[in-house]
Amino acid sequence: MPTMNDSENLQQVFSKFSEDFNTLVSFHNNLLSSKGVDDQYKELLFETLFFRLFRLYENTIGDFFIQYSLMASKHPDQYTCYISPKDEVHAQKLLAGGLVQSDDTVRLDWAKPNQVKTKAEIFFSTENPIYIELGANSNSDIIKSAEVIRNYIAHNSPESRKRFTRVASSFIPSASPDSILSAGVFLMTTPKIGCSRNKEIFMFFANSIYNFFDDIKTFFDEQSEE
């Protein structure tokens, strides 16, 4: 069985996610209840909130891979892990395939669900909860859409707008491409149809990402009780 320290490090990943998530939602709720906030300013804040939400998703995935690999490699009788990292830095280098930048830093990309799922299969197994959760088309599609929105907010390039417009149109089928002016307006919208029916789009993504990690946490909570 994993020691308390091993499992605590993994639990801290979920605890930190929950704490940071609650901070974002609290800020969101305060923004909605604030009176007299300029619409353009509100749009900008919604885009900032979403950018931070996706960054939180990426950071949590990365932290999970590191802490899981450290814990699982010590307990091969209970978990499957095909690497044996010595510490967090070594785990990062192994997960990056040994590719270290010239300044000795490690750059890992956790944005694309297909790549994350492949990493989970290569380093852990198809029984790992990250692999299982991203194997669900609904989760994978939501993360892919979130990445497209994040990229549009970050770059505002013609190509990123083209991809963003496709995502936006899937949530708001009645809207013409030219009517979707900004990511902020899109995120504040509450569609009457579609997967985000009667739900503000920002909170649809926020709750989806929260449920994604909560399902993974539940997997380990149930294992620890066995």
CSV table of C-alpha atoms in Angstrom, one decimal:
chain,number,residue,atom,x,y,z
A,1,MET,CA,0.0,0.0,0.0
A,2,PRO,CA,1.2,3.6,-0.7
A,3,THR,CA,2.5,5.4,2.4
A,4,MET,CA,0.7,8.4,3.8
A,5,ASN,CA,3.3,10.7,2.3
A,6,ASP,CA,3.0,9.1,-1.2
A,7,SER,CA,-0.8,9.4,-1.3
A,8,GLU,CA,-0.8,12.8,0.4
A,9,ASN,CA,1.3,14.3,-2.4
A,10,LEU,CA,-1.2,13.1,-4.9
A,11,GLN,CA,-4.1,14.3,-2.8
A,12,GLN,CA,-2.5,17.7,-2.6
A,13,VAL,CA,-2.7,18.0,-6.4
A,14,PHE,CA,-6.5,17.6,-6.2
A,15,SER,CA,-6.7,19.9,-3.1
A,16,LYS,CA,-4.8,22.7,-4.8
A,17,PHE,CA,-6.9,22.3,-7.9
A,18,SER,CA,-10.1,22.6,-5.8
A,19,GLU,CA,-8.8,25.7,-3.9
A,20,ASP,CA,-7.7,27.5,-7.1
A,21,PHE,CA,-10.9,26.5,-8.9
A,22,ASN,CA,-13.0,27.9,-6.0
A,23,THR,CA,-11.1,31.2,-6.2
A,24,LEU,CA,-11.9,31.5,-9.9
A,25,VAL,CA,-15.6,30.7,-9.4
A,26,SER,CA,-15.8,33.2,-6.5
A,27,PHE,CA,-14.3,35.9,-8.7
A,28,HIS,CA,-16.7,35.0,-11.5
A,29,ASN,CA,-19.7,35.2,-9.1
A,30,ASN,CA,-18.5,38.6,-7.7
A,31,LEU,CA,-18.2,39.9,-11.3
A,32,LEU,CA,-21.7,38.9,-12.1
A,33,SER,CA,-23.1,40.5,-9.0
A,34,SER,CA,-21.1,43.7,-9.5
A,35,LYS,CA,-23.2,46.6,-10.7
A,36,GLY,CA,-22.0,49.3,-13.1
A,37,VAL,CA,-19.2,47.2,-14.7
A,38,ASP,CA,-18.5,48.3,-18.2
A,39,ASP,CA,-19.4,45.6,-20.8
A,40,GLN,CA,-16.0,45.7,-22.5
A,41,TYR,CA,-14.3,45.4,-19.1
A,42,LYS,CA,-16.5,42.5,-18.2
A,43,GLU,CA,-15.7,40.7,-21.5
A,44,LEU,CA,-12.0,41.2,-20.8
A,45,LEU,CA,-12.3,39.7,-17.3
A,46,PHE,CA,-14.3,36.7,-18.6
A,47,GLU,CA,-11.5,36.0,-21.1
A,48,THR,CA,-8.9,36.4,-18.3
A,49,LEU,CA,-10.9,34.0,-16.1
A,50,PHE,CA,-11.1,31.4,-18.9
A,51,PHE,CA,-7.4,31.7,-19.7
A,52,ARG,CA,-6.6,31.0,-16.0
A,53,LEU,CA,-9.1,28.1,-15.9
A,54,PHE,CA,-7.4,26.4,-18.8
A,55,ARG,CA,-4.0,27.1,-17.3
A,56,LEU,CA,-5.3,25.5,-14.1
A,57,TYR,CA,-6.3,22.4,-16.1
A,58,GLU,CA,-2.9,22.1,-17.7
A,59,ASN,CA,-1.0,22.6,-14.4
A,60,THR,CA,-3.2,20.0,-12.6
A,61,ILE,CA,-2.6,17.4,-15.4
A,62,GLY,CA,1.1,18.0,-15.2
A,63,ASP,CA,1.2,17.8,-11.4
A,64,PHE,CA,-0.9,14.6,-11.5
A,65,PHE,CA,1.5,12.9,-14.0
A,66,ILE,CA,4.5,13.8,-11.8
A,67,GLN,CA,3.1,12.8,-8.4
A,68,TYR,CA,1.4,9.7,-9.8
A,69,SER,CA,4.6,8.5,-11.4
A,70,LEU,CA,6.5,9.0,-8.2
A,71,MET,CA,3.8,7.1,-6.1
A,72,ALA,CA,3.0,4.4,-8.6
A,73,SER,CA,6.7,3.5,-9.3
A,74,LYS,CA,7.2,2.7,-5.6
A,75,HIS,CA,4.1,0.4,-5.5
A,76,PRO,CA,4.2,-1.7,-8.6
A,77,ASP,CA,2.0,-4.3,-6.9
A,78,GLN,CA,-0.9,-1.8,-6.9
A,79,TYR,CA,-0.3,0.6,-9.7
A,80,THR,CA,1.1,0.3,-13.2
A,81,CYS,CA,4.0,2.7,-14.1
A,82,TYR,CA,6.6,2.1,-16.7
A,83,ILE,CA,9.1,4.8,-15.4
A,84,SER,CA,10.9,5.0,-12.1
A,85,PRO,CA,11.6,8.7,-11.4
A,86,LYS,CA,14.0,9.6,-8.5
A,87,ASP,CA,12.3,12.9,-7.8
A,88,GLU,CA,10.0,15.6,-9.3
A,89,VAL,CA,12.7,17.0,-11.6
A,90,HIS,CA,13.6,13.6,-12.9
A,91,ALA,CA,10.0,12.8,-13.4
A,92,GLN,CA,9.5,15.9,-15.6
A,93,LYS,CA,12.5,14.9,-17.7
A,94,LEU,CA,11.3,11.4,-18.2
A,95,LEU,CA,7.8,12.6,-19.1
A,96,ALA,CA,9.4,15.0,-21.6
A,97,GLY,CA,11.3,12.1,-23.2
A,98,GLY,CA,14.6,13.5,-22.0
A,99,LEU,CA,14.1,16.7,-24.0
A,100,VAL,CA,15.6,19.5,-21.9
A,101,GLN,CA,15.8,23.1,-23.0
A,102,SER,CA,19.2,25.0,-23.4
A,103,ASP,CA,18.5,26.7,-20.0
A,104,ASP,CA,18.0,23.2,-18.4
A,105,THR,CA,14.3,23.7,-18.1
A,106,VAL,CA,11.7,21.1,-19.1
A,107,ARG,CA,8.8,22.1,-21.3
A,108,LEU,CA,5.8,19.8,-21.3
A,109,ASP,CA,2.6,20.5,-23.2
A,110,TRP,CA,-0.6,19.3,-21.5
A,111,ALA,CA,-3.1,21.2,-23.7
A,112,LYS,CA,-4.0,18.5,-26.2
A,113,PRO,CA,-6.2,15.7,-24.8
A,114,ASN,CA,-5.0,13.2,-27.4
A,115,GLN,CA,-1.4,13.8,-26.5
A,116,VAL,CA,-2.1,13.6,-22.8
A,117,LYS,CA,-4.1,10.3,-23.3
A,118,THR,CA,-1.1,8.9,-25.3
A,119,LYS,CA,1.3,9.8,-22.5
A,120,ALA,CA,-1.0,8.1,-19.9
A,121,GLU,CA,-1.0,5.0,-22.0
A,122,ILE,CA,2.8,5.0,-22.6
A,123,PHE,CA,3.9,5.8,-19.1
A,124,PHE,CA,1.1,4.3,-17.0
A,125,SER,CA,-1.5,2.1,-18.8
A,126,THR,CA,-4.9,2.1,-20.3
A,127,GLU,CA,-6.3,1.5,-16.8
A,128,ASN,CA,-5.1,4.9,-15.6
A,129,PRO,CA,-8.0,7.2,-14.8
A,130,ILE,CA,-6.5,10.0,-17.0
A,131,TYR,CA,-6.6,7.7,-19.9
A,132,ILE,CA,-10.1,6.5,-19.1
A,133,GLU,CA,-11.5,10.0,-18.6
A,134,LEU,CA,-10.0,11.4,-21.8
A,135,GLY,CA,-11.2,8.2,-23.6
A,136,ALA,CA,-14.7,9.5,-23.0
A,137,ASN,CA,-15.6,11.5,-26.1
A,138,SER,CA,-17.5,14.1,-24.2
A,139,ASN,CA,-14.5,15.0,-22.0
A,140,SER,CA,-12.1,14.9,-24.9
A,141,ASP,CA,-14.3,17.2,-27.0
A,142,ILE,CA,-14.8,19.7,-24.2
A,143,ILE,CA,-11.0,20.0,-23.6
A,144,LYS,CA,-10.4,20.3,-27.3
A,145,SER,CA,-12.9,23.1,-27.5
A,146,ALA,CA,-11.4,24.8,-24.4
A,147,GLU,CA,-8.0,24.8,-26.0
A,148,VAL,CA,-9.4,26.4,-29.1
A,149,ILE,CA,-11.0,29.2,-27.0
A,150,ARG,CA,-7.8,29.6,-25.0
A,151,ASN,CA,-5.7,29.9,-28.2
A,152,TYR,CA,-8.1,32.5,-29.6
A,153,ILE,CA,-7.8,34.6,-26.4
A,154,ALA,CA,-4.0,34.3,-26.5
A,155,HIS,CA,-3.3,34.9,-30.1
A,156,ASN,CA,-6.4,36.5,-31.8
A,157,SER,CA,-5.0,35.4,-35.2
A,158,PRO,CA,-7.1,34.7,-38.3
A,159,GLU,CA,-6.5,31.0,-37.9
A,160,SER,CA,-7.3,30.9,-34.2
A,161,ARG,CA,-10.5,33.0,-34.9
A,162,LYS,CA,-11.6,30.5,-37.6
A,163,ARG,CA,-11.3,27.6,-35.2
A,164,PHE,CA,-12.9,29.6,-32.4
A,165,THR,CA,-15.9,30.5,-34.7
A,166,ARG,CA,-16.5,26.8,-35.4
A,167,VAL,CA,-16.5,26.0,-31.7
A,168,ALA,CA,-18.7,29.0,-30.9
A,169,SER,CA,-21.2,28.0,-33.7
A,170,SER,CA,-21.5,24.5,-32.2
A,171,PHE,CA,-22.6,26.1,-28.9
A,172,ILE,CA,-24.8,28.8,-30.4
A,173,PRO,CA,-26.0,27.3,-33.8
A,174,SER,CA,-28.3,30.3,-34.4
A,175,ALA,CA,-25.4,32.8,-34.3
A,176,SER,CA,-23.8,33.8,-37.6
A,177,PRO,CA,-19.9,33.8,-37.6
A,178,ASP,CA,-19.8,37.6,-37.9
A,179,SER,CA,-22.0,38.1,-34.8
A,180,ILE,CA,-19.6,36.3,-32.5
A,181,LEU,CA,-17.4,39.3,-31.7
A,182,SER,CA,-15.3,38.2,-28.9
A,183,ALA,CA,-14.5,35.2,-26.7
A,184,GLY,CA,-15.7,37.2,-23.7
A,185,VAL,CA,-19.2,37.7,-25.2
A,186,PHE,CA,-19.3,34.0,-26.1
A,187,LEU,CA,-18.3,32.9,-22.6
A,188,MET,CA,-21.0,35.1,-21.0
A,189,THR,CA,-23.7,33.7,-23.2
A,190,THR,CA,-26.3,31.3,-21.9
A,191,PRO,CA,-27.7,29.3,-24.9
A,192,LYS,CA,-31.2,28.0,-25.0
A,193,ILE,CA,-30.2,24.8,-26.9
A,194,GLY,CA,-27.2,22.6,-27.2
A,195,CYS,CA,-24.8,21.0,-24.7
A,196,SER,CA,-24.7,24.2,-22.7
A,197,ARG,CA,-28.5,24.7,-22.7
A,198,ASN,CA,-29.6,27.1,-19.9
A,199,LYS,CA,-26.0,27.3,-18.6
A,200,GLU,CA,-23.6,30.1,-19.0
A,201,ILE,CA,-20.8,28.9,-21.3
A,202,PHE,CA,-18.0,29.8,-19.0
A,203,MET,CA,-19.5,27.9,-16.1
A,204,PHE,CA,-20.3,24.9,-18.5
A,205,PHE,CA,-16.5,24.6,-19.2
A,206,ALA,CA,-15.6,25.3,-15.5
A,207,ASN,CA,-18.0,22.6,-14.2
A,208,SER,CA,-16.9,20.1,-16.9
A,209,ILE,CA,-13.2,20.5,-15.9
A,210,TYR,CA,-14.1,20.3,-12.2
A,211,ASN,CA,-16.0,17.1,-12.8
A,212,PHE,CA,-13.2,15.7,-14.9
A,213,PHE,CA,-10.7,15.9,-12.0
A,214,ASP,CA,-13.3,15.0,-9.4
A,215,ASP,CA,-13.9,11.7,-11.2
A,216,ILE,CA,-10.2,11.0,-11.2
A,217,LYS,CA,-10.0,11.8,-7.5
A,218,THR,CA,-12.9,9.5,-6.7
A,219,PHE,CA,-11.0,6.7,-8.5
A,220,PHE,CA,-8.1,7.0,-6.1
A,221,ASP,CA,-10.3,7.5,-3.0
A,222,GLU,CA,-12.1,4.3,-3.8
A,223,GLN,CA,-8.8,2.5,-4.3
A,224,SER,CA,-7.5,3.7,-1.0
A,225,GLU,CA,-10.5,2.2,0.7
A,226,GLU,CA,-10.0,-1.2,-0.7
